[in-house]
Tab-separated table of C-alpha atoms in Angstrom:
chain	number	residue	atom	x	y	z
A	543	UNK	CA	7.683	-18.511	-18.159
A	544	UNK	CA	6.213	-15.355	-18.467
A	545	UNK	CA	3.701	-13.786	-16.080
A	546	UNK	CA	1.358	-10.938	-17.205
A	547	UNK	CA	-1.078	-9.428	-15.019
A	548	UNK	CA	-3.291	-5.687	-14.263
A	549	UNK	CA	-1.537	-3.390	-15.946
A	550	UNK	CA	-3.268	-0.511	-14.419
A	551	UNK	CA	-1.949	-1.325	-10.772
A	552	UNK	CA	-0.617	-3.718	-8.568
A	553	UNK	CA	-2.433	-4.366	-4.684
A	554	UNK	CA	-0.640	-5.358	-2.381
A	555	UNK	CA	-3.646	-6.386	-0.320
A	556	UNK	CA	-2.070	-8.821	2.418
A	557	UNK	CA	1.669	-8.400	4.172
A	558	UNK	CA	3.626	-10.199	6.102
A	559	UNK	CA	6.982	-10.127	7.859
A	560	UNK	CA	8.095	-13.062	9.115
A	561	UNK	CA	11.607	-13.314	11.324
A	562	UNK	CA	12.123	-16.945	10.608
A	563	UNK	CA	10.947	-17.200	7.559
A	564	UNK	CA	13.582	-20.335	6.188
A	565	UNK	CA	13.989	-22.143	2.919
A	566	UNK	CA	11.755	-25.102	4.326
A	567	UNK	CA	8.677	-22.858	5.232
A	568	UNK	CA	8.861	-21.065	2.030
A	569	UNK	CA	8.631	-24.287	0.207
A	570	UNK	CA	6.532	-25.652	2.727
A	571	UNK	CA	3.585	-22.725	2.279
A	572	UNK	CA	2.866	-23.647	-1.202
A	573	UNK	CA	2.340	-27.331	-0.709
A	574	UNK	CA	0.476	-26.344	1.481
A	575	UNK	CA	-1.728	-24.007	-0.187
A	576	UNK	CA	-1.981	-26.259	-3.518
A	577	UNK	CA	-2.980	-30.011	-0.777
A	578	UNK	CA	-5.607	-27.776	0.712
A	579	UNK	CA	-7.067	-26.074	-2.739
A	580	UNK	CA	-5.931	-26.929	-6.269
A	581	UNK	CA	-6.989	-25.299	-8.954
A	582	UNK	CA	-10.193	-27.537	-9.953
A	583	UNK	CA	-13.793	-27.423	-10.363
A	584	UNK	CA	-15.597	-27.381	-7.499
A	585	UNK	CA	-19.408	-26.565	-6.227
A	586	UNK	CA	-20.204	-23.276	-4.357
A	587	UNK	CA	-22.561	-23.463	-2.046
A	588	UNK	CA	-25.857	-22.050	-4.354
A	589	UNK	CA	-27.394	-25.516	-5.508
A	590	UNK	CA	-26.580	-26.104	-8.939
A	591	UNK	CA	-23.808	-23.466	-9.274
A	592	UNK	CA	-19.704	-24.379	-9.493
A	593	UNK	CA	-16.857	-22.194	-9.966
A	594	UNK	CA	-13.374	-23.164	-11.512
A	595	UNK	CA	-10.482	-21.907	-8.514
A	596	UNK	CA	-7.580	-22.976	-6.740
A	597	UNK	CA	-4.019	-22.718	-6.585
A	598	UNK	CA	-1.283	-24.498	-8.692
A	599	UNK	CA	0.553	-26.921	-8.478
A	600	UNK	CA	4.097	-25.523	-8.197
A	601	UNK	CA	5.416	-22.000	-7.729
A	602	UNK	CA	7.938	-19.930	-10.116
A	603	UNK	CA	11.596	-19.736	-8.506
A	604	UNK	CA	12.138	-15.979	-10.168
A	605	UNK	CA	16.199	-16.813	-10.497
A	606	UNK	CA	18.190	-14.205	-11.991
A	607	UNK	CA	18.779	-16.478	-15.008
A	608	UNK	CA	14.581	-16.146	-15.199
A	609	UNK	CA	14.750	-12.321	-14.818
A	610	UNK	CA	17.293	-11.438	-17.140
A	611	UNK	CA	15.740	-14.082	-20.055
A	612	UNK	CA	11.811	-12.045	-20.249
A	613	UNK	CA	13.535	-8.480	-19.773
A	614	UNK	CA	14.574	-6.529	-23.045
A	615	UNK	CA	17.694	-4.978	-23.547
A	616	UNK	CA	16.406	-1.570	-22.525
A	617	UNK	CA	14.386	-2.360	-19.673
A	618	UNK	CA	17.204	-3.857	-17.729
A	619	UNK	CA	18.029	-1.391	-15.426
A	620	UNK	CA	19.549	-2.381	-11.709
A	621	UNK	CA	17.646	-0.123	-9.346
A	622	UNK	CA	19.734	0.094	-6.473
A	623	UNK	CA	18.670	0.703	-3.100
A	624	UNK	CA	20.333	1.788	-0.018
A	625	UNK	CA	18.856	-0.095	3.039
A	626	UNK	CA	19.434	1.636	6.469
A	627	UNK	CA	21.683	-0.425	7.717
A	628	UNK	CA	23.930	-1.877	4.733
A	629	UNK	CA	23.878	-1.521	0.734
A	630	UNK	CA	22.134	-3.726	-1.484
A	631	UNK	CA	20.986	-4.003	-4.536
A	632	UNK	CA	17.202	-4.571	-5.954
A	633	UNK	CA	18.792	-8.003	-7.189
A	634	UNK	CA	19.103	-9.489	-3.754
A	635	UNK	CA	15.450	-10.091	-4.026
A	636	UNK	CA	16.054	-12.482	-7.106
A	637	UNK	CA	18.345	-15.189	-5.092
A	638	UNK	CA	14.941	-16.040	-3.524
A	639	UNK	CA	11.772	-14.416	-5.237
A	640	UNK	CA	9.051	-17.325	-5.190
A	641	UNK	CA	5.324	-16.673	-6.708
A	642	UNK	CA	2.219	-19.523	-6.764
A	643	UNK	CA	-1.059	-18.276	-8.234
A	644	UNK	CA	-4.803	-18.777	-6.849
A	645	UNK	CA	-7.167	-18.570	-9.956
A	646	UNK	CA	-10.726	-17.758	-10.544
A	647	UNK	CA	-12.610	-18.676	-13.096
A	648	UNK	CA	-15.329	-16.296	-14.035
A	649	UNK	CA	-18.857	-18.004	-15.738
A	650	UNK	CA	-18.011	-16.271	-18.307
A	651	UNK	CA	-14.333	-17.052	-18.649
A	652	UNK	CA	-12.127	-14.627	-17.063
A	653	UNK	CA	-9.760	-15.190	-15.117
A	654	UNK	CA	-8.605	-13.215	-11.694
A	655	UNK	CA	-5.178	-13.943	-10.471
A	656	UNK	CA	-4.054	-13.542	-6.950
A	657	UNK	CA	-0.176	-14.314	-6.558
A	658	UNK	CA	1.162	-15.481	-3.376
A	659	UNK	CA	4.664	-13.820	-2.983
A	660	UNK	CA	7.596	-15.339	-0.446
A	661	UNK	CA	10.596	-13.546	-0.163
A	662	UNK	CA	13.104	-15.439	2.187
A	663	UNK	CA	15.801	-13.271	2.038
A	664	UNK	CA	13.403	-10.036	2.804
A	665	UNK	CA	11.398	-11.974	5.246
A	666	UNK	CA	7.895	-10.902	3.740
A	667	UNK	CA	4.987	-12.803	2.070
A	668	UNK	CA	3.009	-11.053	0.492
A	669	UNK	CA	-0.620	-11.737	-1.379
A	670	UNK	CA	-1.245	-9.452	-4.386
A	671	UNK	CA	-4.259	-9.098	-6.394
A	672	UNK	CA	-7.920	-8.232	-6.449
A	673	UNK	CA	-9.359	-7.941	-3.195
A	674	UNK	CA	-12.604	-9.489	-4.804
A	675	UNK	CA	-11.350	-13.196	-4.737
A	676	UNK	CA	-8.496	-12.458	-2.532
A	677	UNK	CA	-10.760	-14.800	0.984
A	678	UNK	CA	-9.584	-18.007	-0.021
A	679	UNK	CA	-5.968	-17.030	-0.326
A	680	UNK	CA	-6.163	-15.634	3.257
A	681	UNK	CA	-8.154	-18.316	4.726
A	682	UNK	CA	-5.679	-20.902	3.867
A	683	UNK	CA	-1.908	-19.115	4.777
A	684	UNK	CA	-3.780	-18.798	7.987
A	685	UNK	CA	-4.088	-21.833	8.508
A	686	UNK	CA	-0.432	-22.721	7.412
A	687	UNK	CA	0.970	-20.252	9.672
A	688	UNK	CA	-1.529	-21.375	12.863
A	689	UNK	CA	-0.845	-25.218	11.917
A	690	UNK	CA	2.972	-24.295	12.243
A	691	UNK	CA	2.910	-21.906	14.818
A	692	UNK	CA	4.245	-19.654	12.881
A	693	UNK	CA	3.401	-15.817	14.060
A	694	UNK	CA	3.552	-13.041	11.251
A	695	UNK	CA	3.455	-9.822	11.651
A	696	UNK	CA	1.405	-7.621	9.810
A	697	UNK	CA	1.460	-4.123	7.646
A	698	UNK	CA	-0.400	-2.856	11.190
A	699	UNK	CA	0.136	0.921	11.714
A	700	UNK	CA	-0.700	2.894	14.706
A	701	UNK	CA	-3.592	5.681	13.999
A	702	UNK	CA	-0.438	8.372	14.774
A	703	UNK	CA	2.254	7.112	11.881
A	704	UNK	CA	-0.062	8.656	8.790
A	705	UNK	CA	-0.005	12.235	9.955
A	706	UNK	CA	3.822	11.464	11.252
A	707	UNK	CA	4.336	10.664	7.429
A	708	UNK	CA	2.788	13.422	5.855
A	709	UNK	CA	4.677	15.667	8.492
A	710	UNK	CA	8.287	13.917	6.917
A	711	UNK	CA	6.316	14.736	3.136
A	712	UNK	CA	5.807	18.420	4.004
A	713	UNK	CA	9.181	19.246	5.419
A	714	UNK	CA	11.089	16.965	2.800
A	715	UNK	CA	12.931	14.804	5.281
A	716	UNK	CA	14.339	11.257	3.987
A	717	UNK	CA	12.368	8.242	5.811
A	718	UNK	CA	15.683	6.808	5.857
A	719	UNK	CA	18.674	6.379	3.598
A	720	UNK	CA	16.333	4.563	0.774
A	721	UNK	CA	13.205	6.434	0.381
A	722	UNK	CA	11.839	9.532	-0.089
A	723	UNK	CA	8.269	11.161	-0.001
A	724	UNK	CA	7.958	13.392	-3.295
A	725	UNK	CA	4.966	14.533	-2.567
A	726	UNK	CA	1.469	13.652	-2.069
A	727	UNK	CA	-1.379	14.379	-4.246
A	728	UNK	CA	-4.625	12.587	-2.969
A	729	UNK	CA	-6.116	12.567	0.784
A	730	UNK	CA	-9.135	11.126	2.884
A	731	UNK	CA	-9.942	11.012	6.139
A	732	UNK	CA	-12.730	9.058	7.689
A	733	UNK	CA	-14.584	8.424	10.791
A	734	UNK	CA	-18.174	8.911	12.501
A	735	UNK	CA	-18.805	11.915	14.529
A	736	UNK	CA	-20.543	11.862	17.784
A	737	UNK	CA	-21.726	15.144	17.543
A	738	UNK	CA	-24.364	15.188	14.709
A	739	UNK	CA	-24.889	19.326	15.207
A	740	UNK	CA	-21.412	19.605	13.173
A	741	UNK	CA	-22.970	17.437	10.398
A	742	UNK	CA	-18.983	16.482	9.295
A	743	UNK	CA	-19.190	13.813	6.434
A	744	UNK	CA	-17.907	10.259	7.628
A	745	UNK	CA	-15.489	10.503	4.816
A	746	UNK	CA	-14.091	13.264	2.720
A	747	UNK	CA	-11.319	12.791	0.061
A	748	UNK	CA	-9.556	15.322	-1.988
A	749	UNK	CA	-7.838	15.191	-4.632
A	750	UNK	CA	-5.043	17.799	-6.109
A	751	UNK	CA	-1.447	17.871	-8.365
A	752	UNK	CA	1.106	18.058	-6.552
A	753	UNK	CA	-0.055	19.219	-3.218
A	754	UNK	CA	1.872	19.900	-0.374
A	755	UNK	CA	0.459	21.284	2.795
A	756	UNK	CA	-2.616	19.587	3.996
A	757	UNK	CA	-6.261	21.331	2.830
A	758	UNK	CA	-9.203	22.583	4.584
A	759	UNK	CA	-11.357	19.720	3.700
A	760	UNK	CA	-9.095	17.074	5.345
A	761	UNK	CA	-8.057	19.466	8.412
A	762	UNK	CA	-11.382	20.005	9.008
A	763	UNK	CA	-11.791	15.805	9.588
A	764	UNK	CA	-8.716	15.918	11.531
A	765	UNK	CA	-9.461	18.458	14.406
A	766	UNK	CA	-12.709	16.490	14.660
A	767	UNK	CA	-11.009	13.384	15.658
A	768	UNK	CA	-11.262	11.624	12.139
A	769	UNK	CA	-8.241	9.554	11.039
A	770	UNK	CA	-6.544	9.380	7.536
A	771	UNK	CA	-7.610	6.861	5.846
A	772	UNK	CA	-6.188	7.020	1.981
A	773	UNK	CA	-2.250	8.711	1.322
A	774	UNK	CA	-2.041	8.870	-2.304
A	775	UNK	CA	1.480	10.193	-3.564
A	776	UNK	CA	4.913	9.982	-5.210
A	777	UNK	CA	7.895	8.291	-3.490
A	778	UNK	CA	11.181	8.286	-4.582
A	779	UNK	CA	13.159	4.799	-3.835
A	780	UNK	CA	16.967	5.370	-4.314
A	781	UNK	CA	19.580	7.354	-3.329
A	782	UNK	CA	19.380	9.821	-6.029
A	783	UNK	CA	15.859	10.225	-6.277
A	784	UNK	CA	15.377	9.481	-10.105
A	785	UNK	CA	13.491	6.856	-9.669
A	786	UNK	CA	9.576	7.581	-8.345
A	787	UNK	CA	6.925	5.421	-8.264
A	788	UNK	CA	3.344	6.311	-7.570
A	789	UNK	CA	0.895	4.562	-4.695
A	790	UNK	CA	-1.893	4.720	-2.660
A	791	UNK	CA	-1.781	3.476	1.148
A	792	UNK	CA	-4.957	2.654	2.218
A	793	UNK	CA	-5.346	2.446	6.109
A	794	UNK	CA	-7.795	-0.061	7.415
A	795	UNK	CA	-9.191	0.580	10.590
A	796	UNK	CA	-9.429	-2.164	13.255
A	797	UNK	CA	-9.993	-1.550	16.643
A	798	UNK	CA	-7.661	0.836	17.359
A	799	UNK	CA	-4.765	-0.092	15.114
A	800	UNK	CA	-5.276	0.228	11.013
A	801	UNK	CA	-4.224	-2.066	8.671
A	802	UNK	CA	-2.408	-1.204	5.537
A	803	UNK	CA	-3.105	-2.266	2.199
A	804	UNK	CA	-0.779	-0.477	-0.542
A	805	UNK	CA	-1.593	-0.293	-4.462
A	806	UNK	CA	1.379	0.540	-6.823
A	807	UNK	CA	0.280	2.874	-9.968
A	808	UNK	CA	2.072	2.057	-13.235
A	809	UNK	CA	3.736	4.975	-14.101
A	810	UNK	CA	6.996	6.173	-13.817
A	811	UNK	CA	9.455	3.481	-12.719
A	812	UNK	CA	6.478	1.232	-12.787
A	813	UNK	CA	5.578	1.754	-15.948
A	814	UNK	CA	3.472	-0.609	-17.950
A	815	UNK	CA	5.852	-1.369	-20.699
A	816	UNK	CA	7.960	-3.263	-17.813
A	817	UNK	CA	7.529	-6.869	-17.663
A	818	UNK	CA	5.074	-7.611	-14.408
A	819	UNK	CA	8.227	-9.279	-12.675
A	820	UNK	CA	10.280	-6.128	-13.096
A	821	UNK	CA	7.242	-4.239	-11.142
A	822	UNK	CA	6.413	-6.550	-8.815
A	823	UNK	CA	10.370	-6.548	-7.636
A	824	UNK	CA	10.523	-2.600	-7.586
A	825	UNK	CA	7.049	-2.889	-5.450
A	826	UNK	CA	8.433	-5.710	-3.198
A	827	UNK	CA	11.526	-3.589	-2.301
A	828	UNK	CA	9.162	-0.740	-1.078
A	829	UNK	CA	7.192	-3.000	0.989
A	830	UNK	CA	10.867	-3.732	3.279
A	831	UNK	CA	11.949	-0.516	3.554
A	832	UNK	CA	8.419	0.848	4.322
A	833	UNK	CA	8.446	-1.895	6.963
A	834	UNK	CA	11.462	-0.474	8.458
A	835	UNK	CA	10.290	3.073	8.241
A	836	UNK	CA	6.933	1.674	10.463
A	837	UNK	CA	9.661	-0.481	12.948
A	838	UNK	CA	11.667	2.317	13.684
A	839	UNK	CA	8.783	4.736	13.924
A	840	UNK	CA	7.327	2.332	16.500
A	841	UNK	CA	10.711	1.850	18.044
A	842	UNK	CA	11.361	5.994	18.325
A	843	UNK	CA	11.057	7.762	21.516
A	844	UNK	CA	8.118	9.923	22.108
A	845	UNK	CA	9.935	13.483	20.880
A	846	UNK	CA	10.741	11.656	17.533
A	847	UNK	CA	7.796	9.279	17.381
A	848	UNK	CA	5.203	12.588	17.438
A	849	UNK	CA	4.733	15.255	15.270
A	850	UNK	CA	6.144	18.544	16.754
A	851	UNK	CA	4.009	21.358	18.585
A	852	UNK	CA	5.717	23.799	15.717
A	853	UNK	CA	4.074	21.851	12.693
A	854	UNK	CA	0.416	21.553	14.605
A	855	UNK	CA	0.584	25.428	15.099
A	856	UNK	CA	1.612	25.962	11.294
A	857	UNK	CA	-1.299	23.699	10.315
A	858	UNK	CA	-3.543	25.568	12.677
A	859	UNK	CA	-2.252	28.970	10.623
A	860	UNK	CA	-2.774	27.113	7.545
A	861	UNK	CA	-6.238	26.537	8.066
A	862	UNK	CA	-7.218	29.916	9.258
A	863	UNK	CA	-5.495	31.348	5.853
A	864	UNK	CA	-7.935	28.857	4.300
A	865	UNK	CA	-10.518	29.784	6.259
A	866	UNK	CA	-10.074	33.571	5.476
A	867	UNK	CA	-9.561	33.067	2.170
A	868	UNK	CA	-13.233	30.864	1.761
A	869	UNK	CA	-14.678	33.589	4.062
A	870	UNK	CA	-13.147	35.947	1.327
A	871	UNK	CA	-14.988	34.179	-1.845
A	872	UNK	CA	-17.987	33.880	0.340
A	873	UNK	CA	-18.344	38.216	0.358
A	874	UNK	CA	-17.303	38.510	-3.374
A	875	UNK	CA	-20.532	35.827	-4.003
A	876	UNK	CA	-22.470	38.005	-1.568
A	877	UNK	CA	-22.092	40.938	-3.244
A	878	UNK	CA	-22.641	39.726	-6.911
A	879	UNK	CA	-25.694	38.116	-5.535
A	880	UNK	CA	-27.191	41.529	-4.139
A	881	UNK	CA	-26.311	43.183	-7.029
A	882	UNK	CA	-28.215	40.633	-9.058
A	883	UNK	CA	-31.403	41.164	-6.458
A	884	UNK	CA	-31.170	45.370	-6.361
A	885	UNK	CA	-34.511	45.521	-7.724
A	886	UNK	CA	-36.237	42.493	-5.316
């Protein structure tokens, strides 16, 4: 059975590790899902109006037998990846890869698919999909994992781990033995100013190939006490670094924690000539050894946990060359302009 979905991207919108996730509650969360809202038609609360939702029936055990029948002969590459502690390959996650779908019905036809992902051997369960229709799906594996006292833990990343991360991206250190930070190429940062005077934007995002050090614009947010909000790069995922694929981490803030929501690109190893099951595998491996990057960031002591003095000075240096160099353009536009006006 295959399974085709956005070609464009995948979200990752909702993640959760779960220590004890076992064959039962795998099982157990979608007859859960599918006793408390099968796909039907149903009334919405505007009188008169219904919508067509609600999640199957059953779920797709993604075997290997499954995996190996809807790939082609030259898509069938093993992508192996070296986990901190021990070696395994991207085919572990087959022995026990489980999707349901939630559907929606547009009036007009179209469908939206959300897929509800469990993972027992990883520990994760992950919702993926648009965002737009994405409540219902929440709503309800809340309420499985409050009904059984069952208490996930979520992508949630401390407001220090993005700059940490683009730190490890600038001076080309491995996050650990399975993935790498090729670079980043997009940036925001975000957050309201109590000092009006400056007039700083809430949010400022740039966007640039291949860049490396952090620019003006999103310094500038930074030494005002605004927070990154968007990471938009390359990562490489295996030991030799051939394989890359390209994501965007968006950082949701909430109180004073964020949490993350991750969108995987399709190019590269993601392309969109691989089978959505191919993708979604590649993805789901990032999502556990991202997780352990965040665990043993949170888990470091304070000298490894926080960027160095060194790199805050050399950003400090960087902006004043940027600063220089702006002041620079600003005299060459200065003096066009008054010899434009000689004769005013």
């Amino acid at each position: 059975m295959a399974l085709e979905r956005e070609k464009v991207f995948l979200n990752f919108n909702k993640i959760y590790y779960i220590p004890n996730l076992s064959e039962n509650i795998s099982n157990e969360i979608f007859d859960y899902l599918f006793s408390k809202y099968s796909y039907k038609k149903r009334s919405t609360d505007k009188e008169g109006e219904y919508e067509i939702s609600g999640f199957n029936g059953n779920f797709i055990n993604l075997s290997k037998e499954i995996i190996n029948e809807e790939t082609h002969d030259d898509d069938s590459e093993v992508i192996e990846i070296e986990y901190k502690d021990y070696n395994e390959t991207i085919e572990k996650i087959n022995s026990d890869f489980k999707i349901t779908t939630y559907t929606h019905l547009s009036e007009e036809g179209i469908p939206s698919y959300i897929d509800i992902i469990v993972m027992q051997e990883l520990k994760i369960v992950c919702v993926v999909g648009p965002e737009d229709y994405s409540d219902k799906p929440y709503h309800y594996i809340k309420m499985f994992f409050e009904e059984k006292k069952i208490h996930p833990k979520e992508l949630i990343i401390d407001k220090d781990f993005p700059l940490w991360l683009i730190w490890k991206g600038n001076t080309k250190q491995i996050l650990n033995p399975g993935i790498r930070i090729k670079n980043f190429t997009d940036m925001a940062v975000a957050g309201s100013i109590k000092d009006t005077a400056l007039q700083i934007p809430q949010e400022t995002r740039t966007k640039e190939k291949k860049k490396t050090m952090i620019s003006l614009p999103i310094l500038y947010g930074l030494f005002n006490n605004q927070n990154i909000k968007i990471l938009k790069g390359y990562f490489n995922i295996n030991k030799n670094n051939k394989n890359s694929i390209y994501l965007k981490i968006i950082f949701k803030e909430e109180k004073d924690k964020f949490k993350g929501s991750i969108y995987f690109y399709a190019i590269g190893s993601l392309s969109s000539n691989k089978i959505y099951i191919e993708r979604l595998k590649i993805c789901s491996s990032f999502i556990y050894l991202f997780g352990k990057v965040i665990e043993n960031w949170e888990n470091s002591n304070v000298c490894e946990k926080f960027v160095p003095i060194e790199y805050l000075d050399e950003l400090d240096k960087h902006m004043d060359d940027q600063i220089t160099s702006t002041k620079q353009g600003f005299e060459k536009i200065k003096n066009s302009h008054m010899e434009k006006r000689e004769n005013c």
